[in-house]
PDB file of C-alpha atoms in Angstrom:
ATOM      1  CA  MET A1282     119.827 -32.055  69.959  1.00  0.00           C
ATOM      2  CA  THR A1283     120.745 -35.463  68.558  1.00  0.00           C
ATOM      3  CA  LEU A1284     119.030 -37.192  65.848  1.00  0.00           C
ATOM      4  CA  PHE A1285     117.651 -39.574  68.267  1.00  0.00           C
ATOM      5  CA  GLY A1286     116.275 -36.854  70.460  1.00  0.00           C
ATOM      6  CA  ARG A1287     115.065 -35.091  67.711  1.00  0.00           C
ATOM      7  CA  LEU A1288     112.673 -38.605  66.544  1.00  0.00           C
ATOM      8  CA  LEU A1289     111.817 -38.704  70.198  1.00  0.00           C
ATOM      9  CA  ARG A1290     110.572 -35.569  69.885  1.00  0.00           C
ATOM     10  CA  ASN A1291     108.676 -36.089  67.040  1.00  0.00           C
ATOM     11  CA  ILE A1292     106.929 -39.515  68.410  1.00  0.00           C
ATOM     12  CA  VAL A1293     105.879 -37.447  71.701  1.00  0.00           C
ATOM     13  CA  ARG A1294     104.073 -35.084  69.056  1.00  0.00           C
ATOM     14  CA  THR A1295     102.677 -37.305  67.290  1.00  0.00           C
ATOM     15  CA  SER A1296     101.165 -39.198  70.161  1.00  0.00           C
ATOM     16  CA  GLY A1297      99.758 -36.137  71.474  1.00  0.00           C
ATOM     17  CA  GLN A1298     102.074 -35.555  74.580  1.00  0.00           C
ATOM     18  CA  SER A1299     104.476 -33.596  75.661  1.00  0.00           C
ATOM     19  CA  SER A1300     107.606 -34.200  77.276  1.00  0.00           C
ATOM     20  CA  ALA A1301     107.212 -33.130  80.689  1.00  0.00           C
ATOM     21  CA  ARG A1302     103.748 -35.523  80.638  1.00  0.00           C
ATOM     22  CA  LEU A1303     105.651 -38.512  79.976  1.00  0.00           C
ATOM     23  CA  ASP A1304     106.185 -41.419  82.536  1.00  0.00           C
ATOM     24  CA  PRO A1305     109.531 -40.752  84.275  1.00  0.00           C
ATOM     25  CA  ASN A1306     110.308 -44.625  83.607  1.00  0.00           C
ATOM     26  CA  TYR A1307     109.217 -44.210  80.117  1.00  0.00           C
ATOM     27  CA  ARG A1308     111.908 -41.240  79.917  1.00  0.00           C
ATOM     28  CA  GLU A1309     114.187 -42.857  81.919  1.00  0.00           C
ATOM     29  CA  SER A1310     113.880 -46.264  79.080  1.00  0.00           C
ATOM     30  CA  LEU A1311     114.233 -44.108  76.167  1.00  0.00           C
ATOM     31  CA  GLY A1312     116.983 -42.170  77.515  1.00  0.00           C
ATOM     32  CA  SER A1313     119.446 -44.927  77.516  1.00  0.00           C
ATOM     33  CA  LEU A1314     117.888 -46.883  74.380  1.00  0.00           C
ATOM     34  CA  VAL A1315     120.330 -47.846  71.079  1.00  0.00           C
ATOM     35  CA  VAL A1316     118.450 -47.524  67.853  1.00  0.00           C
ATOM     36  CA  PRO A1317     120.134 -49.163  64.979  1.00  0.00           C
ATOM     37  CA  GLU A1318     121.601 -46.627  61.966  1.00  0.00           C
ATOM     38  CA  ASP A1319     119.165 -48.031  59.430  1.00  0.00           C
ATOM     39  CA  ASP A1320     116.636 -45.879  58.014  1.00  0.00           C
ATOM     40  CA  ARG A1321     114.336 -48.722  57.196  1.00  0.00           C
ATOM     41  CA  VAL A1322     113.898 -49.717  60.642  1.00  0.00           C
ATOM     42  CA  LEU A1323     113.969 -46.225  61.918  1.00  0.00           C
ATOM     43  CA  ARG A1324     110.866 -45.765  59.636  1.00  0.00           C
ATOM     44  CA  CYS A1325     109.459 -49.044  61.021  1.00  0.00           C
ATOM     45  CA  LEU A1326     109.982 -48.152  64.863  1.00  0.00           C
ATOM     46  CA  PHE A1327     108.635 -44.652  64.750  1.00  0.00           C
ATOM     47  CA  HIS A1328     105.536 -45.311  62.735  1.00  0.00           C
ATOM     48  CA  ALA A1329     106.637 -42.942  59.957  1.00  0.00           C
ATOM     49  CA  GLN A1330     104.597 -45.132  57.513  1.00  0.00           C
ATOM     50  CA  LYS A1331     100.661 -45.684  57.727  1.00  0.00           C
ATOM     51  CA  ARG A1332     101.706 -49.440  57.964  1.00  0.00           C
ATOM     52  CA  PRO A1333     104.719 -49.692  59.740  1.00  0.00           C
ATOM     53  CA  LEU A1334     107.288 -52.481  58.870  1.00  0.00           C
ATOM     54  CA  GLY A1335     107.698 -54.996  61.561  1.00  0.00           C
ATOM     55  CA  VAL A1336     111.283 -54.570  63.279  1.00  0.00           C
ATOM     56  CA  GLN A1337     113.625 -57.453  63.857  1.00  0.00           C
ATOM     57  CA  VAL A1338     116.463 -56.502  66.262  1.00  0.00           C
ATOM     58  CA  LYS A1339     119.270 -59.000  67.300  1.00  0.00           C
ATOM     59  CA  ALA A1340     120.960 -59.112  70.746  1.00  0.00           C
ATOM     60  CA  PRO A1341     124.585 -60.393  70.934  1.00  0.00           C
ATOM     61  CA  GLU A1342     125.012 -64.256  70.930  1.00  0.00           C
ATOM     62  CA  THR A1343     124.502 -65.591  74.198  1.00  0.00           C
ATOM     63  CA  GLY A1344     123.767 -69.478  75.701  1.00  0.00           C
ATOM     64  CA  LYS A1345     119.659 -69.634  74.957  1.00  0.00           C
ATOM     65  CA  ASN A1346     119.210 -67.385  72.204  1.00  0.00           C
ATOM     66  CA  TYR A1347     115.570 -66.864  72.350  1.00  0.00           C
ATOM     67  CA  THR A1348     113.302 -65.546  69.588  1.00  0.00           C
ATOM     68  CA  VAL A1349     110.216 -63.716  70.280  1.00  0.00           C
ATOM     69  CA  LEU A1350     107.518 -62.146  68.491  1.00  0.00           C
ATOM     70  CA  VAL A1351     106.135 -59.472  70.130  1.00  0.00           C
ATOM     71  CA  VAL A1352     102.583 -58.501  68.689  1.00  0.00           C
ATOM     72  CA  GLU A1353     101.767 -54.845  69.459  1.00  0.00           C
ATOM     73  CA  ASP A1354     100.633 -51.784  67.627  1.00  0.00           C
ATOM     74  CA  ASP A1355     101.618 -49.038  70.656  1.00  0.00           C
ATOM     75  CA  PRO A1356     104.768 -47.869  69.465  1.00  0.00           C
ATOM     76  CA  THR A1357     106.076 -46.884  73.388  1.00  0.00           C
ATOM     77  CA  HIS A1358     104.896 -50.847  74.411  1.00  0.00           C
ATOM     78  CA  GLN A1359     107.183 -51.362  71.390  1.00  0.00           C
ATOM     79  CA  LEU A1360     110.205 -49.519  72.755  1.00  0.00           C
ATOM     80  CA  LEU A1361     109.975 -50.502  76.237  1.00  0.00           C
ATOM     81  CA  VAL A1362     109.548 -54.592  75.765  1.00  0.00           C
ATOM     82  CA  ARG A1363     112.131 -54.581  72.967  1.00  0.00           C
ATOM     83  CA  LYS A1364     114.462 -52.871  75.341  1.00  0.00           C
ATOM     84  CA  ALA A1365     113.649 -55.000  78.333  1.00  0.00           C
ATOM     85  CA  LEU A1366     114.224 -58.209  76.349  1.00  0.00           C
ATOM     86  CA  LEU A1367     117.079 -56.962  74.494  1.00  0.00           C
ATOM     87  CA  LYS A1368     119.007 -55.918  78.106  1.00  0.00           C
ATOM     88  CA  ALA A1369     118.038 -59.664  79.736  1.00  0.00           C
ATOM     89  CA  GLU A1370     121.507 -61.341  80.624  1.00  0.00           C
ATOM     90  CA  ASP A1371     121.210 -64.499  78.800  1.00  0.00           C
ATOM     91  CA  ALA A1372     118.267 -64.986  77.358  1.00  0.00           C
ATOM     92  CA  PHE A1373     117.225 -63.018  73.647  1.00  0.00           C
ATOM     93  CA  SER A1374     118.786 -62.755  70.746  1.00  0.00           C
ATOM     94  CA  ILE A1375     115.777 -61.517  68.536  1.00  0.00           C
ATOM     95  CA  VAL A1376     113.060 -59.679  69.367  1.00  0.00           C
ATOM     96  CA  GLN A1377     110.639 -59.272  66.187  1.00  0.00           C
ATOM     97  CA  ILE A1378     107.983 -56.577  66.409  1.00  0.00           C
ATOM     98  CA  ALA A1379     104.632 -57.041  64.361  1.00  0.00           C
ATOM     99  CA  GLY A1380     102.472 -54.005  64.425  1.00  0.00           C
ATOM    100  CA  SER A1381      99.503 -55.768  63.307  1.00  0.00           C
ATOM    101  CA  ALA A1382      97.723 -59.020  63.131  1.00  0.00           C
ATOM    102  CA  GLU A1383      98.448 -59.374  59.418  1.00  0.00           C
ATOM    103  CA  ASP A1384     102.316 -58.566  60.264  1.00  0.00           C
ATOM    104  CA  ALA A1385     102.336 -61.652  62.505  1.00  0.00           C
ATOM    105  CA  GLU A1386     101.075 -63.871  60.454  1.00  0.00           C
ATOM    106  CA  HIS A1387     103.598 -62.552  57.988  1.00  0.00           C
ATOM    107  CA  TYR A1388     106.804 -63.154  60.225  1.00  0.00           C
ATOM    108  CA  THR A1389     105.218 -66.855  61.672  1.00  0.00           C
ATOM    109  CA  ARG A1390     105.122 -67.903  58.010  1.00  0.00           C
ATOM    110  CA  GLN A1391     109.281 -67.106  57.872  1.00  0.00           C
ATOM    111  CA  MET A1392     110.489 -68.155  60.668  1.00  0.00           C
ATOM    112  CA  GLU A1393     109.306 -70.295  63.627  1.00  0.00           C
ATOM    113  CA  PHE A1394     109.938 -68.220  67.355  1.00  0.00           C
ATOM    114  CA  ASP A1395     110.379 -69.925  70.902  1.00  0.00           C
ATOM    115  CA  LEU A1396     107.430 -67.460  71.917  1.00  0.00           C
ATOM    116  CA  VAL A1397     104.765 -65.383  70.591  1.00  0.00           C
ATOM    117  CA  LEU A1398     103.565 -62.212  72.842  1.00  0.00           C
ATOM    118  CA  VAL A1399     100.172 -60.947  71.831  1.00  0.00           C
ATOM    119  CA  ASP A1400      98.665 -57.806  72.789  1.00  0.00           C
ATOM    120  CA  ASN A1401      94.961 -58.405  73.404  1.00  0.00           C
ATOM    121  CA  ARG A1402      93.869 -55.258  71.310  1.00  0.00           C
ATOM    122  CA  ILE A1403      95.648 -55.171  68.069  1.00  0.00           C
ATOM    123  CA  PRO A1404      93.854 -53.024  65.133  1.00  0.00           C
ATOM    124  CA  GLY A1405      91.028 -54.752  63.547  1.00  0.00           C
ATOM    125  CA  ARG A1406      91.037 -58.043  65.826  1.00  0.00           C
ATOM    126  CA  ARG A1407      91.723 -59.020  69.459  1.00  0.00           C
ATOM    127  CA  GLY A1408      94.771 -60.819  70.495  1.00  0.00           C
ATOM    128  CA  LEU A1409      92.618 -64.122  71.686  1.00  0.00           C
ATOM    129  CA  ASP A1410      91.473 -64.291  67.978  1.00  0.00           C
ATOM    130  CA  LEU A1411      95.078 -64.146  66.243  1.00  0.00           C
ATOM    131  CA  VAL A1412      96.011 -66.668  69.078  1.00  0.00           C
ATOM    132  CA  ALA A1413      93.339 -69.131  67.639  1.00  0.00           C
ATOM    133  CA  THR A1414      93.966 -68.228  63.915  1.00  0.00           C
ATOM    134  CA  LEU A1415      97.896 -68.796  64.452  1.00  0.00           C
ATOM    135  CA  ARG A1416      97.370 -72.027  66.446  1.00  0.00           C
ATOM    136  CA  GLU A1417      95.508 -73.066  63.019  1.00  0.00           C
ATOM    137  CA  GLN A1418      98.001 -72.141  60.624  1.00  0.00           C
ATOM    138  CA  GLY A1419     100.675 -74.515  62.946  1.00  0.00           C
ATOM    139  CA  VAL A1420     102.341 -72.302  64.814  1.00  0.00           C
ATOM    140  CA  ALA A1421     103.697 -74.417  67.898  1.00  0.00           C
ATOM    141  CA  ALA A1422     105.031 -71.716  70.207  1.00  0.00           C
ATOM    142  CA  PRO A1423     103.676 -70.591  73.310  1.00  0.00           C
ATOM    143  CA  PHE A1424     101.558 -67.637  73.739  1.00  0.00           C
ATOM    144  CA  VAL A1425     101.624 -64.770  76.294  1.00  0.00           C
ATOM    145  CA  LEU A1426      98.667 -62.738  76.343  1.00  0.00           C
ATOM    146  CA  MET A1427      99.160 -58.520  77.456  1.00  0.00           C
ATOM    147  CA  THR A1428      96.342 -56.808  78.190  1.00  0.00           C
ATOM    148  CA  SER A1429      95.619 -53.643  79.888  1.00  0.00           C
ATOM    149  CA  SER A1430      93.467 -54.794  82.343  1.00  0.00           C
ATOM    150  CA  GLY A1431      92.978 -58.210  83.654  1.00  0.00           C
ATOM    151  CA  SER A1432      90.063 -59.694  84.828  1.00  0.00           C
ATOM    152  CA  GLU A1433      88.807 -63.357  85.853  1.00  0.00           C
ATOM    153  CA  GLY A1434      86.954 -63.937  82.742  1.00  0.00           C
ATOM    154  CA  LEU A1435      89.898 -62.996  80.556  1.00  0.00           C
ATOM    155  CA  ALA A1436      92.550 -65.288  82.331  1.00  0.00           C
ATOM    156  CA  VAL A1437      89.303 -67.923  81.745  1.00  0.00           C
ATOM    157  CA  ARG A1438      89.397 -67.050  78.087  1.00  0.00           C
ATOM    158  CA  ALA A1439      93.163 -67.269  77.895  1.00  0.00           C
ATOM    159  CA  TYR A1440      93.361 -70.365  79.363  1.00  0.00           C
ATOM    160  CA  ARG A1441      90.854 -72.100  76.880  1.00  0.00           C
ATOM    161  CA  SER A1442      92.852 -70.625  74.501  1.00  0.00           C
ATOM    162  CA  LYS A1443      95.912 -72.445  75.813  1.00  0.00           C
ATOM    163  CA  CYS A1444      97.444 -69.416  76.511  1.00  0.00           C
ATOM    164  CA  ALA A1445     100.583 -70.140  78.456  1.00  0.00           C
ATOM    165  CA  ASP A1446     100.353 -66.808  80.560  1.00  0.00           C
ATOM    166  CA  TYR A1447      99.161 -63.305  80.561  1.00  0.00           C
ATOM    167  CA  VAL A1448     100.447 -60.049  81.440  1.00  0.00           C
ATOM    168  CA  VAL A1449      98.681 -56.787  83.187  1.00  0.00           C
ATOM    169  CA  LYS A1450     100.108 -53.758  81.527  1.00  0.00           C
ATOM    170  CA  ASP A1451     100.507 -51.696  84.446  1.00  0.00           C
ATOM    171  CA  GLY A1452     103.492 -50.084  86.137  1.00  0.00           C
ATOM    172  CA  ASP A1453     106.842 -51.255  85.316  1.00  0.00           C
ATOM    173  CA  PHE A1454     105.270 -54.208  83.635  1.00  0.00           C
ATOM    174  CA  TRP A1455     108.378 -54.886  81.204  1.00  0.00           C
ATOM    175  CA  ARG A1456     110.639 -55.045  83.953  1.00  0.00           C
ATOM    176  CA  ASP A1457     109.554 -58.807  84.768  1.00  0.00           C
ATOM    177  CA  LEU A1458     109.158 -59.692  81.284  1.00  0.00           C
ATOM    178  CA  PRO A1459     112.352 -61.229  80.763  1.00  0.00           C
ATOM    179  CA  LYS A1460     111.995 -64.056  83.580  1.00  0.00           C
ATOM    180  CA  LEU A1461     108.287 -64.225  83.057  1.00  0.00           C
ATOM    181  CA  LEU A1462     109.129 -65.046  79.024  1.00  0.00           C
ATOM    182  CA  SER A1463     112.154 -66.908  80.064  1.00  0.00           C
ATOM    183  CA  ARG A1464     110.360 -69.104  82.281  1.00  0.00           C
ATOM    184  CA  VAL A1465     107.647 -69.667  79.646  1.00  0.00           C
ATOM    185  CA  ILE A1466     109.907 -70.766  77.039  1.00  0.00           C
ATOM    186  CA  SER A1467     111.956 -73.085  79.353  1.00  0.00           C
ATOM    187  CA  THR A1468     108.641 -75.064  80.344  1.00  0.00           C
ATOM    188  CA  ASP A1469     107.683 -75.432  76.908  1.00  0.00           C
ATOM    189  CA  ARG A1470     111.238 -76.729  75.653  1.00  0.00           C
ATOM    190  CA  GLU A1471     110.849 -78.771  78.401  1.00  0.00           C
ATOM    191  CA  HIS A1472     107.380 -79.763  78.012  1.00  0.00           C
ATOM    192  CA  LYS A1473     108.282 -80.597  74.218  1.00  0.00           C
ATOM    193  CA  GLU A1474     111.609 -82.894  74.786  1.00  0.00           C
ATOM    194  CA  LYS A1475     109.347 -84.966  76.967  1.00  0.00           C
ATOM    195  CA  GLN A1476     107.013 -85.319  73.878  1.00  0.00           C
ATOM    196  CA  ARG A1477     109.859 -86.026  71.801  1.00  0.00           C
ATOM    197  CA  THR A1478     111.269 -88.430  74.481  1.00  0.00           C
ATOM    198  CA  ASN A1479     107.793 -90.149  74.825  1.00  0.00           C
ATOM    199  CA  GLN A1480     107.533 -90.455  71.229  1.00  0.00           C
ATOM    200  CA  ARG A1481     111.090 -91.748  70.374  1.00  0.00           C
ATOM    201  CA  LEU A1482     110.305 -94.497  73.405  1.00  0.00           C
ATOM    202  CA  GLY A1483     106.967 -95.203  71.846  1.00  0.00           C
ATOM    203  CA  ARG A1484     108.806 -95.899  68.511  1.00  0.00           C
ATOM    204  CA  ALA A1485     111.525 -98.055  70.358  1.00  0.00           C
ATOM    205  CA  ASN A1486     108.558 -99.888  72.138  1.00  0.00           C
ATOM    206  CA  ALA A1487     107.075-100.593  68.970  1.00  0.00           C
ATOM    207  CA  LYS A1488     110.331-102.029  67.372  1.00  0.00           C
ATOM    208  CA  LEU A1489     110.534-104.201  70.382  1.00  0.00           C
ATOM    209  CA  ASP A1490     107.183-105.602  70.449  1.00  0.00           C
ATOM    210  CA  GLU A1491     107.815-106.104  66.687  1.00  0.00           C
ATOM    211  CA  LEU A1492     111.054-107.704  67.298  1.00  0.00           C
ATOM    212  CA  ASN A1493     109.210-109.837  70.394  1.00  0.00           C
ATOM    213  CA  THR A1494     106.617-110.842  67.881  1.00  0.00           C
ATOM    214  CA  ASP A1495     108.764-112.301  65.773  1.00  0.00           C
ATOM    215  CA  ILE A1496     110.694-114.383  67.874  1.00  0.00           C
ATOM    216  CA  GLN A1497     108.030-115.502  69.001  1.00  0.00           C
ATOM    217  CA  LEU A1498     107.000-116.607  65.988  1.00  0.00           C
ATOM    218  CA  GLN A1499     110.293-118.294  65.171  1.00  0.00           C
ATOM    219  CA  ASN A1500     110.068-120.058  68.722  1.00  0.00           C
ATOM    220  CA  GLN A1501     106.780-121.425  67.667  1.00  0.00           C
ATOM    221  CA  GLN A1502     108.537-122.987  64.497  1.00  0.00           C
ATOM    222  CA  LEU A1503     110.989-124.236  66.346  1.00  0.00           C
ATOM    223  CA  LEU A1504     108.849-125.856  68.688  1.00  0.00           C
ATOM    224  CA  HIS A1505     106.945-127.458  65.543  1.00  0.00           C
ATOM    225  CA  ALA A1506     110.002-128.543  63.841  1.00  0.00           C
ATOM    226  CA  GLN A1507     111.112-130.030  67.687  1.00  0.00           C
ATOM    227  CA  ARG A1508     107.955-131.695  67.460  1.00  0.00           C
ATOM    228  CA  GLU A1509     108.704-133.045  64.017  1.00  0.00           C
ATOM    229  CA  LEU A1510     112.525-134.412  64.675  1.00  0.00           C
ATOM    230  CA  LYS A1511     111.072-135.915  68.038  1.00  0.00           C
ATOM    231  CA  ALA A1512     108.199-137.540  66.008  1.00  0.00           C
ATOM    232  CA  GLU A1513     110.823-138.716  63.365  1.00  0.00           C
ATOM    233  CA  ASN A1514     113.197-139.840  66.218  1.00  0.00           C
ATOM    234  CA  ALA A1515     110.568-141.872  67.888  1.00  0.00           C
ATOM    235  CA  ALA A1516     109.941-143.756  64.443  1.00  0.00           C
ATOM    236  CA  LEU A1517     113.744-144.574  63.665  1.00  0.00           C
ATOM    237  CA  GLN A1518     113.866-145.619  67.306  1.00  0.00           C
ATOM    238  CA  GLU A1519     110.629-148.129  66.620  1.00  0.00           C
ATOM    239  CA  ALA A1520     111.920-149.055  63.230  1.00  0.00           C
ATOM    240  CA  ALA A1521     115.784-149.899  64.734  1.00  0.00           C
ATOM    241  CA  GLU A1522     114.112-151.810  67.421  1.00  0.00           C
ATOM    242  CA  ASN A1523     111.633-153.704  64.971  1.00  0.00           C
ATOM    243  CA  LEU A1524     115.160-154.237  62.851  1.00  0.00           C
ATOM    244  CA  SER A1525     116.853-155.489  66.082  1.00  0.00           C
ATOM    245  CA  ARG A1526     113.945-158.025  67.061  1.00  0.00           C
ATOM    246  CA  PHE A1527     114.356-159.472  62.744  1.00  0.00           C
ATOM    247  CA  ASN A1528     118.058-159.604  62.841  1.00  0.00           C
ATOM    248  CA  LYS A1529     117.642-161.925  66.698  1.00  0.00           C
ATOM    249  CA  LEU A1530     114.673-164.160  64.999  1.00  0.00           C
ATOM    250  CA  LEU A1531     116.667-164.297  61.758  1.00  0.00           C
ATOM    251  CA  CYS A1532     119.905-165.385  63.538  1.00  0.00           C
ATOM    252  CA  LYS A1533     117.820-168.033  65.322  1.00  0.00           C
ATOM    253  CA  ARG A1534     116.360-169.363  62.075  1.00  0.00           C
ATOM    254  CA  LEU A1535     119.640-169.692  60.482  1.00  0.00           C
ATOM    255  CA  GLU A1536     121.484-171.402  63.823  1.00  0.00           C
ATOM    256  CA  ALA A1537     118.578-174.145  63.540  1.00  0.00           C
ATOM    257  CA  HIS A1538     119.229-174.097  59.813  1.00  0.00           C
ATOM    258  CA  LEU A1539     123.062-174.875  60.155  1.00  0.00           C
ATOM    259  CA  SER A1540     122.348-177.338  63.238  1.00  0.00           C
ATOM    260  CA  ALA A1541     120.044-179.084  60.876  1.00  0.00           C
ATOM    261  CA  LEU A1542     122.817-179.123  58.005  1.00  0.00           C
ATOM    262  CA  HIS A1543     125.384-180.097  60.765  1.00  0.00           C
ATOM    263  CA  SER A1544     123.732-182.970  61.937  1.00  0.00           C
ATOM    264  CA  ALA A1545     122.879-184.075  58.148  1.00  0.00           C
ATOM    265  CA  PHE A1546     126.331-183.806  57.545  1.00  0.00           C
ATOM    266  CA  SER A1547     127.061-185.780  59.961  1.00  0.00           C
ATOM    267  CA  ALA A1548     124.676-188.292  59.263  1.00  0.00           C
ATOM    268  CA  LEU A1549     126.187-188.715  55.879  1.00  0.00           C
ATOM    269  CA  GLU A1550     129.389-188.730  57.119  1.00  0.00           C
ATOM    270  CA  ASP A1551     128.225-192.165  59.427  1.00  0.00           C
ATOM    271  CA  GLY A1552     126.632-193.610  56.533  1.00  0.00           C
ATOM    272  CA  LEU A1553     129.621-193.487  54.165  1.00  0.00           C
TER     273      LEU A1553
END
């Protein structure tokens, strides 16, 4: 038996189940799973420690490179969810496993995720309570809630907690996870891009409003200067007209004086 086979057998024994009682789909999923040859990762993967460490698994580089945080304490569901996401053709590059609420808070402080998949039943806290806590801590990623049994009341609470969707863990629930999570991430990215676009448009409109205000102020100043120039031109025109009338009057007076002088000279010449 291989090392991986012995480890799987130990998991089954630890969980109190025999290999004959395993779900056929689960057995099939485990049969083709590739486990990294890293002792620390193996300890985390199979909960050999009292408080398991989270496991971050990277897929080959693809076009989308989604990063997902999975908050799940059940090792079986951890394996199934991880395998389903990493087998997705072009979506998920990093799947980070958190076995507790404390681990989830730790990982969200370390890096940003495109989505957080949260089981509603985790040790010491409800999943919806963790969602509220992470929201308060500034996590902007969309949340998807996992639950063992769906109900209308839970759906309403998930909606009020602003979860993007929720998944009922029945049958082959993990098989549809890649499409669902990809859709949620894509919708969230489109929404955030629209928000960023609207913010850029808002800033551009604010600058345009500021420029329009400046232009209007400058136009008012130009109109005021134009009115002043018109008033000055009118005053100059009036002064020019007055000067013209004065010149005409002066010319007439000079002509009269010259005529009188001419008459006087003529009389003087006649007397001589």
